C-alpha positions as a printed NumPy array, in Angstrom:
array([[ 80.874, 123.201,  93.315],
       [ 80.268, 125.256,  90.228],
       [ 82.796, 126.492,  87.722],
       [ 82.559, 130.007,  89.116],
       [ 83.605, 129.004,  92.645],
       [ 87.245, 129.07 ,  93.663],
       [ 88.818, 125.713,  94.341],
       [ 89.819, 125.036,  97.916],
       [ 92.542, 122.45 ,  97.599],
       [ 94.366, 121.498, 100.793],
       [ 96.979, 119.26 ,  99.136],
       [ 99.496, 120.54 ,  96.637],
       [100.758, 118.632,  93.643],
       [103.852, 117.208,  95.406],
       [101.69 , 115.698,  98.153],
       [ 99.263, 114.233,  95.628],
       [102.12 , 112.778,  93.565],
       [103.648, 111.192,  96.671],
       [100.302, 109.665,  97.663],
       [ 99.828, 108.231,  94.167],
       [103.343, 106.789,  94.258],
       [102.701, 105.143,  97.636],
       [ 99.534, 103.566,  96.247],
       [101.43 , 102.334,  93.188],
       [104.095, 100.787,  95.417],
       [101.487,  98.991,  97.489],
       [ 99.783,  97.573,  94.398],
       [103.072,  96.426,  92.876],
       [104.261,  94.8  ,  96.112],
       [100.972,  92.907,  96.521],
       [101.314,  91.653,  92.938],
       [104.938,  90.562,  93.533],
       [106.116,  92.992,  90.859],
       [109.308,  95.006,  90.92 ],
       [109.025,  98.605,  92.116],
       [111.244, 101.002,  90.135],
       [113.447, 103.309,  92.166],
       [111.901, 106.426,  90.628],
       [108.526, 105.476,  92.114],
       [110.114, 105.045,  95.537],
       [111.805, 108.444,  95.078],
       [108.479, 110.074,  94.199],
       [106.843, 108.538,  97.27 ],
       [109.632, 109.936,  99.457],
       [109.335, 113.388,  97.889],
       [112.757, 113.227,  96.239],
       [113.267, 114.554,  92.692],
       [112.621, 111.976,  89.995],
       [114.54 , 113.653,  87.19 ],
       [118.192, 112.764,  86.748],
       [120.716, 115.527,  87.412],
       [122.154, 117.344,  84.413],
       [125.303, 115.874,  82.9  ],
       [128.545, 117.511,  83.935],
       [130.951, 118.396,  81.067]])
C-alpha cells in the first residue's frame, strides 16, 4: 500500500478498542493480576468515561 491509496479498513475504532481490551484482560488474568472494571467495560463496548455530575 502506498500513501496515495485509500485505506480499506474493515474494523472501526470501537471494534479495535474492544479487541485490545479483550487481549489485555487475557494477559492480566494469566498473570493473576487484577482487571480494572473500565477495561472490562471497554471489552464489552460500554462507555468508559464516567457520567457527568448532576447538580
